[in-house]
């Protein structure tokens, strides 16, 4: 992408086994990343068909500054989400962005379904459709190992992304594993892979692009690098990592516990970031091109045979969201149990957050008699990690009608069995681990993909004074401002952990360092353009903010800012709706 | 007045000890003043608790108060 006048798109038809490479000058106005991916999704989506219809596209894209500067490590995937039935968007680090960059493809669009399980082997001059029947049913580590071996004739920087049983069985919140420790986690991309008989993608390349004015570039690079490695801004991500959140959220009463029956957990100390670091952390790793290294790897020992003292050591990545979803949310207070559950969810190929939240609802549904032991097979009770481990497998394999329904998301399951008031989802997406206030709740409602990452609402809550009333218009304005800004940041595919490193001034300097003169107004215009495309996609899928129904529990369990009021939440929502209605979404300055 | 500030391992980048006794705080000191006096960067201090209750940074402290400072909530 750097120095090019076009975006290079690889189109792949799984059924016909055909590919097409198109150089698109018109896509440059969307910068890259989420901008380009949104536009490609808008062009190829089929709103009249179900999300898992093979004709629906999967779009991948890297950003305008991918791999050029530190911490610009992400690739975006966009699709129609089987979980929410509308715009699907998810990000992953690892080596994928570097491999796409090295292969020479800025974006990839995949449509239709292969006749048999297939994996794609993409290299700069070739796309192979390989028979994946022997891999169907295999878990991610085996698949990665086998594909790496099979494709070794293509040298270069390689990334392998693949699905597990959850994706094969089209569980609505199945994930796609990226390399060893990263994921396209949320919104069910794994199920969309499954619907296309697409088991995995290997992408490799060795393209290198010399920097034209190395002196100017390196000056900017060094400054960013120094901020990342020597200041306080990123140190906390490397140090304890996001698990550091357990303690403050718990103290604030914002740590969702036992299906959000509580906002604090009596065993929070045992599952805190500090405890994980002291007792389970064995190393930290990084996405390619990141000098921070925030990926915390925990290790535990497990007996694998009943006799003879046979043990294995298991390493898994952990972060705050996993600890919340598979820990406090399920009443589990033993870090080893959480690590074991993380491992099971990984191998099943599911999104950990949705899985934990779904199991939280199932636990209460069983307790309140909405479902029976015949449905759940095992007696799910808060804290019962072994039962939850079994249930993860039942979801991934869809072993009975109950688990099939649970695999379609907690919104769907609660419609079938009841318990919608404690099915903790927002617009179909299972909640994130922040019961901080209106910012996080309304932020998830209005966020284009209903994620806490759309607008960082939890962060807005944190900045609000405790005990003061929220101003609905200010809150709606702040959420919209941040949503727009993140459209721009994600068109660059910056890791959002580093968003304080990449303020506007730094972004403009980064562009200037590679000879691209951009202005602050240009960045604002790109943000608006991208958001307009996203809003159009959502509208075409029939989405309207006023149709969202929230579970009552959000308003019953006090948040960090006390008990939330439904009327205030509604007012913020309507303010936001007015604000986006006033945006020019028809063109937003787009050119043909 | 005297204020006790409790932190955790997250503050080890700036502090040698987890508990800091501030013996010379002005009578109108706020939680933010105590954070500053303890040597924690204001941006890094998030949730503040006094006697089990959350308090804002501009909360006026009283002699003998013990406050627990948690780090800011981080993420994407
Ligand atoms: S901060 Fe963490 S998630 Fe972000 S790029 Fe670096 S290692 Fe990857």
XYZ file of C-alpha atoms and ligand atoms in Angstrom:
676
model
C 0.000 0.000 0.000
C 2.838 2.387 0.858
C 3.834 4.547 -2.160
C 1.074 2.955 -4.287
C -1.745 4.847 -5.975
C -4.076 1.873 -5.775
C -5.391 -0.682 -3.301
C -4.606 -4.201 -4.504
C -7.570 -6.504 -3.932
C -7.521 -10.264 -4.269
C -10.990 -11.695 -5.013
C -11.443 -15.400 -4.328
C -14.384 -17.555 -5.407
C -14.356 -20.731 -3.299
C -16.844 -22.609 -5.494
C -15.342 -21.885 -8.880
C -11.809 -21.954 -7.482
C -11.106 -18.739 -9.329
C -9.210 -15.651 -8.312
C -9.018 -12.139 -9.651
C -6.605 -9.362 -8.725
C -7.836 -5.812 -9.164
C -5.926 -2.582 -8.577
C -8.496 -0.118 -7.186
C -7.601 3.557 -7.278
C -11.077 4.529 -6.073
C -10.518 2.763 -2.725
C -7.659 5.062 -1.711
C -10.190 7.592 -0.411
C -10.982 5.120 2.397
C -7.301 5.029 3.379
C -7.089 1.290 4.188
C -8.092 -1.107 6.980
C -11.672 -0.702 8.083
C -12.282 1.957 5.410
C -11.382 -0.263 2.506
C -12.956 -3.338 4.120
C -16.249 -1.520 4.770
C -16.451 -0.348 1.184
C -15.688 -3.824 -0.147
C -18.285 -5.310 2.192
C -20.861 -2.788 1.033
C -20.147 -3.678 -2.599
C -20.297 -7.436 -2.175
C -22.771 -8.054 0.681
C -26.128 -9.669 -0.048
C -28.643 -8.154 2.399
C -31.444 -10.344 1.081
C -29.613 -13.513 2.148
C -28.865 -14.922 5.594
C -25.455 -14.144 7.142
C -24.288 -17.711 6.602
C -25.376 -17.953 3.010
C -22.239 -18.911 1.039
C -22.710 -15.900 -1.234
C -21.976 -13.505 1.632
C -18.421 -12.139 1.539
C -15.537 -12.217 3.974
C -13.260 -9.213 3.586
C -9.776 -8.790 5.022
C -7.734 -5.616 4.819
C -4.533 -4.118 6.140
C -4.036 -0.442 6.821
C -2.467 2.552 5.190
C 0.533 2.393 7.551
C 0.617 -1.341 8.220
C 3.959 -2.653 9.393
C 5.728 0.664 8.667
C 5.641 2.039 12.198
C 5.576 0.388 15.643
C 2.343 -1.171 16.944
C 0.526 -0.853 13.595
C -0.045 -4.558 13.585
C -3.694 -5.336 12.977
C -5.676 -6.770 10.105
C -9.424 -6.228 9.966
C -12.042 -8.751 8.878
C -15.531 -7.661 7.877
C -18.548 -9.815 7.110
C -22.229 -10.124 7.926
C -22.327 -11.400 11.485
C -24.380 -14.532 12.189
C -24.549 -13.363 15.810
C -26.091 -9.929 15.284
C -27.390 -10.328 11.721
C -25.714 -7.115 10.606
C -22.292 -5.492 10.294
C -19.526 -7.817 11.465
C -16.094 -6.412 12.184
C -13.177 -7.896 14.069
C -9.422 -7.319 14.360
C -6.432 -9.545 14.898
C -2.719 -9.039 15.338
C -0.103 -11.769 15.199
C 1.700 -12.006 11.862
C -1.292 -11.655 9.543
C -0.901 -7.976 8.615
C 2.813 -8.438 7.983
C 2.151 -11.502 5.804
C -0.543 -9.722 3.804
C 1.773 -6.767 3.331
C 4.589 -9.073 2.264
C 2.329 -10.935 -0.162
C 1.382 -7.675 -1.875
C -2.348 -7.875 -1.156
C -3.968 -4.965 0.647
C -7.353 -6.631 0.801
C -8.900 -10.042 0.189
C -12.547 -10.766 -0.594
C -13.782 -14.354 -0.349
C -17.193 -15.545 -1.555
C -19.112 -18.801 -2.092
C -18.644 -22.285 -0.754
C -16.121 -24.892 -1.793
C -17.487 -28.319 -2.690
C -15.368 -29.871 0.037
C -13.414 -28.602 3.032
C -10.606 -26.473 1.650
C -7.771 -24.315 2.790
C -6.341 -21.448 0.798
C -2.608 -21.130 0.299
C -1.962 -17.564 -0.795
C 1.428 -16.427 -2.010
C 2.375 -13.362 -4.077
C 1.851 -15.017 -7.467
C -0.461 -17.853 -6.670
C -3.565 -18.993 -4.783
C -3.960 -22.717 -4.250
C -7.206 -24.368 -3.188
C -6.000 -27.283 -1.072
C -8.077 -30.241 0.040
C -8.711 -29.780 3.781
C -10.800 -32.895 4.357
C -8.062 -34.459 6.503
C -7.998 -31.295 8.608
C -11.761 -30.970 9.125
C -12.418 -31.748 12.773
C -8.842 -30.958 13.823
C -8.033 -28.321 16.384
C -6.008 -25.234 15.609
C -2.542 -26.293 16.749
C -2.581 -29.444 14.614
C -3.941 -27.532 11.645
C -1.231 -24.895 11.968
C 1.517 -27.490 12.210
C 0.309 -29.507 9.231
C -0.206 -26.499 6.970
C 3.182 -25.052 7.884
C 4.728 -28.339 6.867
C 2.699 -28.683 3.658
C 3.426 -25.154 2.478
C 7.095 -24.997 3.361
C 8.145 -24.649 -0.319
C 6.908 -21.044 -0.176
C 9.403 -19.068 1.844
C 8.686 -15.741 3.503
C 6.702 -14.237 6.292
C 3.811 -16.579 6.907
C 0.589 -16.365 8.824
C -1.924 -19.183 9.228
C -5.481 -18.501 10.303
C -7.949 -21.337 10.930
C -11.169 -22.447 12.566
C -11.976 -25.189 15.048
C -15.071 -27.308 15.569
C -17.098 -24.267 16.554
C -16.542 -22.732 13.149
C -17.102 -25.976 11.283
C -20.431 -26.386 13.077
C -21.270 -22.722 12.478
C -21.666 -21.682 16.094
C -22.667 -18.010 15.822
C -19.749 -16.885 17.971
C -17.060 -19.144 16.560
C -13.713 -17.427 16.197
C -10.819 -17.650 13.782
C -7.455 -18.363 15.389
C -4.581 -16.307 14.047
C -1.122 -17.849 14.410
C -0.407 -19.114 17.915
C -2.057 -16.642 20.273
C -4.284 -14.152 18.415
C -7.863 -14.314 17.157
C -10.540 -12.741 15.090
C -12.635 -13.323 18.180
C -15.957 -11.625 18.092
C -19.133 -11.806 16.038
C -18.764 -15.236 14.471
C -16.254 -14.958 11.637
C -15.435 -18.618 12.319
C -18.993 -19.631 11.420
C -18.742 -17.678 8.151
C -15.543 -19.613 7.367
C -17.435 -22.835 8.142
C -20.297 -21.849 5.862
C -17.790 -21.661 2.995
C -16.035 -24.953 3.816
C -13.024 -22.760 4.490
C -10.904 -24.401 7.160
C -7.851 -22.181 6.992
C -5.841 -19.627 5.074
C -2.081 -19.643 4.811
C -0.628 -16.426 3.486
C 3.023 -15.857 2.776
C 5.200 -13.285 1.068
C 8.627 -11.752 1.071
C 8.026 -8.408 -0.612
C 10.095 -5.588 0.801
C 9.649 -1.930 -0.049
C 12.628 0.347 0.464
C 11.853 3.544 2.322
C 12.563 6.484 -0.008
C 13.675 9.094 2.473
C 15.023 6.998 5.271
C 16.253 9.926 7.356
C 12.828 11.583 7.641
C 11.089 8.281 8.183
C 13.479 7.038 10.827
C 13.218 10.240 12.830
C 9.464 9.730 13.194
C 9.850 5.995 13.735
C 12.340 6.555 16.561
C 10.105 9.023 18.342
C 7.165 6.632 18.234
C 9.370 3.745 19.287
C 10.712 5.701 22.251
C 7.201 6.622 23.390
C 6.184 2.974 23.143
C 9.136 1.611 25.032
C 10.300 4.323 27.417
C 7.211 6.219 28.569
C 4.417 5.157 30.911
C 1.906 5.076 28.048
C 2.491 1.467 27.025
C 4.432 0.119 30.022
C 1.308 -1.128 31.799
C 0.331 -3.242 28.795
C 3.673 -5.021 28.925
C 3.896 -5.158 32.696
C 0.739 -6.804 34.079
C -1.241 -6.338 30.870
C -4.993 -5.851 30.751
C -5.585 -8.285 33.674
C -4.574 -5.311 35.800
C -8.222 -4.243 35.284
C -9.618 -6.921 37.592
C -8.738 -5.010 40.779
C -9.976 -1.512 39.821
C -13.149 -2.811 38.212
C -13.859 -4.946 41.237
C -13.239 -2.042 43.594
C -15.549 0.108 41.488
C -18.321 -2.505 41.483
C -17.994 -2.805 37.713
C -16.633 -6.351 37.410
C -19.491 -8.434 35.958
C -19.848 -11.382 38.287
C -22.177 -14.433 38.190
C -24.033 -13.299 35.093
C -23.988 -9.715 36.370
C -25.955 -10.564 39.481
C -23.098 -8.691 41.169
C -20.586 -6.034 40.197
C -17.852 -7.320 42.454
C -16.402 -10.736 43.141
C -15.319 -12.012 46.540
C -12.463 -13.951 44.869
C -11.230 -11.019 42.773
C -7.859 -11.050 44.568
C -7.311 -14.649 43.522
C -7.894 -13.877 39.834
C -6.243 -10.458 39.732
C -3.581 -9.511 37.238
C -1.076 -9.519 40.054
C -1.908 -13.106 41.019
C -1.735 -14.307 37.425
C 1.651 -12.591 37.022
C 3.088 -13.983 40.215
C 1.858 -17.539 39.890
C 1.166 -18.409 36.254
C 2.916 -15.991 33.885
C 5.789 -17.619 32.003
C 6.440 -15.208 29.147
C 5.211 -12.285 27.120
C 5.073 -12.216 23.351
C 4.226 -9.608 20.742
C 2.509 -9.181 17.410
C 4.937 -8.711 14.508
C 6.083 -5.108 14.478
C 5.226 -4.348 18.094
C 7.964 -3.439 20.584
C 5.530 -3.624 23.527
C 4.671 -7.312 23.884
C 1.429 -7.323 25.827
C 0.447 -10.935 25.140
C 0.731 -12.667 28.496
C 1.224 -16.405 28.430
C 0.254 -18.431 31.483
C 1.200 -22.024 32.094
C -0.283 -24.820 34.142
C 0.388 -28.477 34.675
C -2.165 -31.140 33.930
C -2.270 -34.887 34.467
C -3.162 -36.568 31.197
C -3.348 -40.208 32.248
C -5.124 -41.719 35.206
C -2.096 -43.777 36.285
C 1.649 -43.392 36.262
C 2.047 -39.713 37.117
C 1.827 -38.507 33.527
C 1.819 -34.726 33.256
C 1.885 -32.135 30.519
C 2.377 -28.390 30.694
C -0.112 -26.235 28.853
C 0.559 -22.639 27.790
C -2.306 -20.283 27.035
C -2.620 -16.578 26.428
C -4.729 -14.692 28.958
C -6.057 -11.177 29.184
C -8.692 -9.262 31.093
C -11.639 -10.163 28.873
C -10.941 -13.876 29.232
C -10.560 -13.618 32.998
C -13.862 -11.765 33.266
C -15.838 -14.000 30.874
C -14.496 -17.355 32.044
C -13.778 -16.262 35.602
C -15.868 -13.766 37.545
C -18.832 -14.005 35.176
C -19.025 -17.742 35.919
C -18.112 -17.394 39.586
C -14.755 -19.118 39.055
C -12.099 -17.921 41.465
C -9.201 -20.257 40.706
C -6.739 -19.023 38.035
C -5.838 -22.576 37.024
C -9.503 -23.346 36.342
C -9.716 -20.202 34.232
C -6.616 -21.123 32.243
C -8.027 -24.601 31.651
C -11.287 -23.137 30.407
C -9.422 -20.719 28.146
C -7.575 -23.686 26.670
C -10.846 -25.564 26.038
C -12.515 -22.559 24.429
C -9.410 -22.061 22.246
C -9.406 -25.651 21.075
C -13.148 -25.561 20.406
C -12.623 -22.432 18.290
C -15.097 -20.199 20.112
C -15.067 -16.582 21.202
C -14.283 -16.630 24.913
C -16.399 -13.597 25.806
C -19.557 -14.848 24.120
C -19.009 -18.367 25.450
C -18.664 -17.188 29.043
C -21.679 -14.915 28.829
C -23.764 -17.652 27.193
C -22.811 -20.080 29.960
C -23.656 -17.483 32.603
C -27.166 -17.212 31.225
C -27.471 -21.016 30.913
C -26.494 -21.391 34.581
C -29.293 -19.092 35.693
C -31.738 -20.593 33.239
C -31.100 -23.992 34.817
C -31.362 -22.650 38.344
C -34.661 -20.907 37.636
C -36.145 -23.946 35.898
C -36.348 -22.437 32.406
C -34.280 -25.373 31.220
C -33.608 -28.760 32.784
C -30.652 -31.033 33.352
C -31.821 -32.941 30.283
C -30.981 -29.800 28.343
C -27.711 -28.817 29.988
C -26.527 -32.464 30.460
C -24.222 -31.332 33.272
C -25.347 -29.410 36.384
C -24.112 -25.925 35.529
C -23.642 -23.944 38.714
C -21.537 -20.847 39.277
C -18.005 -21.907 40.096
C -18.354 -25.379 38.583
C -15.426 -25.244 36.181
C -15.441 -28.919 35.197
C -19.097 -28.695 34.154
C -18.369 -25.557 32.174
C -15.480 -27.319 30.453
C -17.857 -30.046 29.329
C -20.407 -27.469 28.210
C -17.851 -25.710 25.990
C -17.491 -28.930 24.034
C -21.269 -29.363 23.894
C -21.655 -25.879 22.391
C -18.919 -26.412 19.805
C -20.389 -29.744 18.771
C -24.059 -28.734 19.059
C -24.803 -31.972 20.898
C -28.512 -31.338 21.496
C -31.224 -28.776 20.766
C -30.341 -26.726 23.859
C -26.656 -26.380 23.011
C -27.478 -25.727 19.373
C -29.662 -22.832 20.494
C -27.021 -21.624 22.930
C -24.573 -21.715 20.042
C -26.731 -19.185 18.224
C -26.062 -16.631 20.945
C -27.617 -15.753 24.266
C -30.170 -13.439 22.667
C -31.481 -16.272 20.553
C -31.378 -18.844 23.368
C -33.287 -16.574 25.746
C -35.958 -15.991 23.120
C -36.472 -19.737 22.889
C -36.338 -20.603 26.606
C -37.092 -17.309 28.375
C -34.821 -15.359 30.691
C -34.309 -12.393 28.351
C -34.019 -10.096 31.355
C -30.777 -11.772 32.355
C -29.420 -12.649 28.905
C -26.504 -10.217 28.976
C -26.226 -9.063 25.405
C -26.458 -5.794 23.562
C -28.031 -5.966 20.089
C -27.147 -9.648 19.950
C -23.506 -9.332 20.989
C -22.665 -10.751 24.415
C -21.570 -8.072 26.884
C -17.978 -7.034 27.514
C -16.442 -6.959 30.976
C -17.227 -3.392 31.979
C -20.330 -2.500 33.965
C -18.998 1.003 34.340
C -22.024 3.125 33.439
C -23.912 4.721 30.595
C -20.778 5.098 28.482
C -20.110 1.376 28.275
C -23.778 0.396 27.964
C -24.900 2.938 25.384
C -21.485 2.741 23.737
C -22.131 -0.932 22.994
C -25.618 -0.161 21.682
C -24.558 2.576 19.294
C -21.169 1.114 18.391
C -21.176 -0.070 14.786
C -20.277 -3.608 15.862
C -21.724 -3.372 19.383
C -18.331 -3.773 20.969
C -16.664 -1.844 23.771
C -13.915 -1.211 21.218
C -16.124 0.878 18.921
C -15.988 3.964 21.102
C -14.347 2.983 24.416
C -17.443 3.883 26.423
C -15.927 2.363 29.578
C -13.135 4.884 29.285
C -15.628 7.758 29.124
C -17.287 6.418 32.284
C -13.937 6.365 33.983
C -13.414 10.028 33.201
C -16.770 11.080 34.640
C -16.850 12.324 38.243
C -18.324 9.802 40.650
C -21.700 10.809 42.003
C -22.545 13.397 39.307
C -25.423 13.113 36.861
C -24.585 12.394 33.269
C -25.593 14.893 30.594
C -27.272 12.822 27.816
C -26.276 15.147 25.004
C -22.659 15.344 26.128
C -22.468 11.575 26.444
C -23.972 10.997 22.990
C -21.581 13.573 21.517
C -18.546 12.033 23.212
C -19.462 8.541 21.993
C -19.942 9.747 18.425
C -16.667 11.667 18.469
C -14.758 8.617 19.638
C -16.553 6.277 17.200
C -15.524 8.550 14.322
C -11.958 8.838 15.543
C -11.667 5.071 15.758
C -12.902 4.714 12.173
C -9.840 6.748 11.192
C -7.476 4.893 13.556
C -8.742 1.546 12.300
C -8.227 2.565 8.691
C -4.565 2.665 9.707
C -4.987 -0.618 11.666
C -3.228 0.756 14.701
C -3.462 -1.489 17.747
C -5.938 0.468 19.853
C -3.854 -0.106 22.969
C -1.497 2.465 21.461
C -4.137 5.067 20.650
C -2.563 7.503 23.085
C 0.731 7.157 21.256
C -0.910 7.863 17.922
C -2.529 11.229 18.466
C -3.350 13.198 15.351
C -0.075 15.055 15.310
C 1.864 11.792 15.405
C -0.277 10.288 12.647
C 0.334 13.263 10.386
C 4.065 13.056 11.137
C 3.985 9.338 10.326
C 2.442 10.031 6.928
C 4.902 12.847 6.302
C 7.739 10.456 7.157
C 6.845 8.381 4.114
C 6.331 11.418 1.932
C 2.553 11.574 2.167
C 1.283 15.011 3.113
C -1.998 14.746 4.994
C -3.883 17.363 6.982
C -5.999 17.177 10.090
C -9.043 17.855 7.905
C -8.124 14.900 5.691
C -8.204 12.600 8.712
C -11.576 13.982 9.788
C -12.974 13.538 6.291
C -11.769 9.927 6.111
C -13.369 9.164 9.471
C -16.737 10.543 8.300
C -16.545 8.717 4.988
C -15.876 5.383 6.672
C -18.574 5.819 9.276
C -21.055 6.708 6.537
C -20.315 3.428 4.750
C -20.783 1.496 7.983
C -24.101 3.180 8.708
C -25.303 2.373 5.196
C -24.377 -1.283 5.640
C -26.293 -1.434 8.916
C -29.314 0.251 7.363
C -29.348 -2.174 4.460
C -29.366 -5.017 6.988
C -32.453 -3.468 8.596
C -30.758 -2.227 11.761
C -32.292 0.640 13.727
C -31.028 1.764 17.139
C -34.529 2.119 18.496
C -35.231 -1.604 18.023
C -32.637 -2.654 20.618
C -34.070 -4.179 23.799
C -31.734 -4.453 26.735
C -31.955 -7.048 29.488
C -33.327 -5.534 32.688
C -30.343 -6.644 34.687
C -28.206 -3.841 33.280
C -30.481 -1.502 35.226
C -30.785 -3.636 38.370
C -27.170 -4.342 39.302
C -25.471 -1.080 40.311
C -22.633 0.006 38.039
C -19.519 2.017 38.867
C -21.769 5.075 38.672
C -24.576 3.523 40.677
C -27.840 2.115 39.418
C -28.485 3.059 35.785
C -31.821 4.551 34.829
C -33.563 3.156 31.747
C -35.056 6.544 30.912
C -31.647 8.245 30.927
C -30.197 5.449 28.805
C -33.030 5.891 26.335
C -32.454 9.627 26.185
C -28.746 9.193 25.389
C -29.642 6.647 22.737
C -32.148 8.964 21.078
C -29.683 11.865 21.173
C -27.166 9.686 19.416
C -29.758 8.619 16.858
C -30.519 12.271 16.099
C -26.850 13.026 15.674
C -26.214 10.259 13.173
C -29.412 11.127 11.295
C -27.900 14.572 10.763
C -24.729 13.136 9.193
C -24.424 13.006 5.437
C -24.432 9.246 5.042
C -25.487 9.225 1.389
C -22.034 10.129 0.097
C -19.973 11.714 2.918
C -17.725 13.198 0.251
C -17.124 9.900 -1.536
C -16.147 9.932 -5.186
C -16.825 7.234 -7.761
C -2.852 16.282 58.345
C -1.881 12.663 57.878
C -3.100 10.516 54.999
C -2.200 6.923 54.222
C -2.033 5.957 50.556
C -2.180 2.273 49.654
C -1.263 1.056 46.177
C -0.355 -2.261 44.527
C 2.436 -3.753 42.457
C 1.233 -1.686 39.473
C 2.728 1.418 41.132
C 6.209 -0.081 41.487
C 7.368 1.929 38.465
C 7.243 5.033 40.643
C 7.188 3.866 44.256
C 9.446 1.720 46.400
C 6.721 0.851 48.852
C 3.087 -0.038 48.571
C 1.944 1.968 51.553
C 2.917 5.621 51.824
C 2.335 7.673 54.909
C 1.843 11.352 54.061
C 2.316 13.264 57.286
C 2.329 16.811 56.052
C -0.762 17.254 53.901
C -2.648 20.573 54.010
C -6.016 20.570 55.739
C -7.910 21.048 52.465
C -6.070 18.307 50.566
C -7.991 16.288 48.003
C -7.435 12.743 46.784
C -5.651 14.210 43.743
C -3.247 16.046 46.050
C -2.497 12.833 47.906
C -1.828 11.013 44.622
C 0.592 13.738 43.610
C 2.296 13.807 46.991
C 2.702 10.044 46.943
C 4.510 10.303 43.595
C 1.991 8.593 41.337
C 1.373 10.241 37.948
C -2.165 11.625 37.966
C -3.005 9.904 34.652
C -2.099 6.494 36.038
C -4.356 6.630 39.081
C -7.884 5.444 38.378
C -10.281 4.136 40.986
C -9.914 5.615 44.471
C -11.539 4.001 47.474
C -11.925 5.351 50.996
C -13.546 3.137 53.631
C -14.996 0.890 50.935
C -16.557 3.792 49.034
C -15.486 5.204 45.676
C -14.466 8.811 45.820
C -13.685 11.281 43.039
C -10.247 12.815 42.687
C -11.475 16.199 43.895
C -12.828 14.668 47.134
C -11.595 16.527 50.257
C -9.791 14.176 52.622
C -9.820 14.212 56.417
C -6.994 13.690 58.865
C -6.276 9.984 59.284
C -7.925 8.891 56.044
C -6.650 5.730 54.398
C -7.194 5.710 50.651
C -6.549 2.859 48.280
C -5.489 3.868 44.781
C -6.123 1.480 41.918
C -4.682 1.950 38.437
C -6.700 3.300 35.546
C -8.766 0.795 33.613
C -6.899 0.051 30.413
C -7.755 -1.573 27.110
C -8.599 -0.839 23.504
S 0.263 -3.973 22.278
Fe -0.190 -6.167 22.360
S -1.990 -6.538 21.010
Fe -1.117 -4.490 20.549
S 0.278 -4.926 18.869
Fe 1.510 -5.025 20.734
S 1.506 -7.196 21.340
Fe -0.139 -6.913 19.786
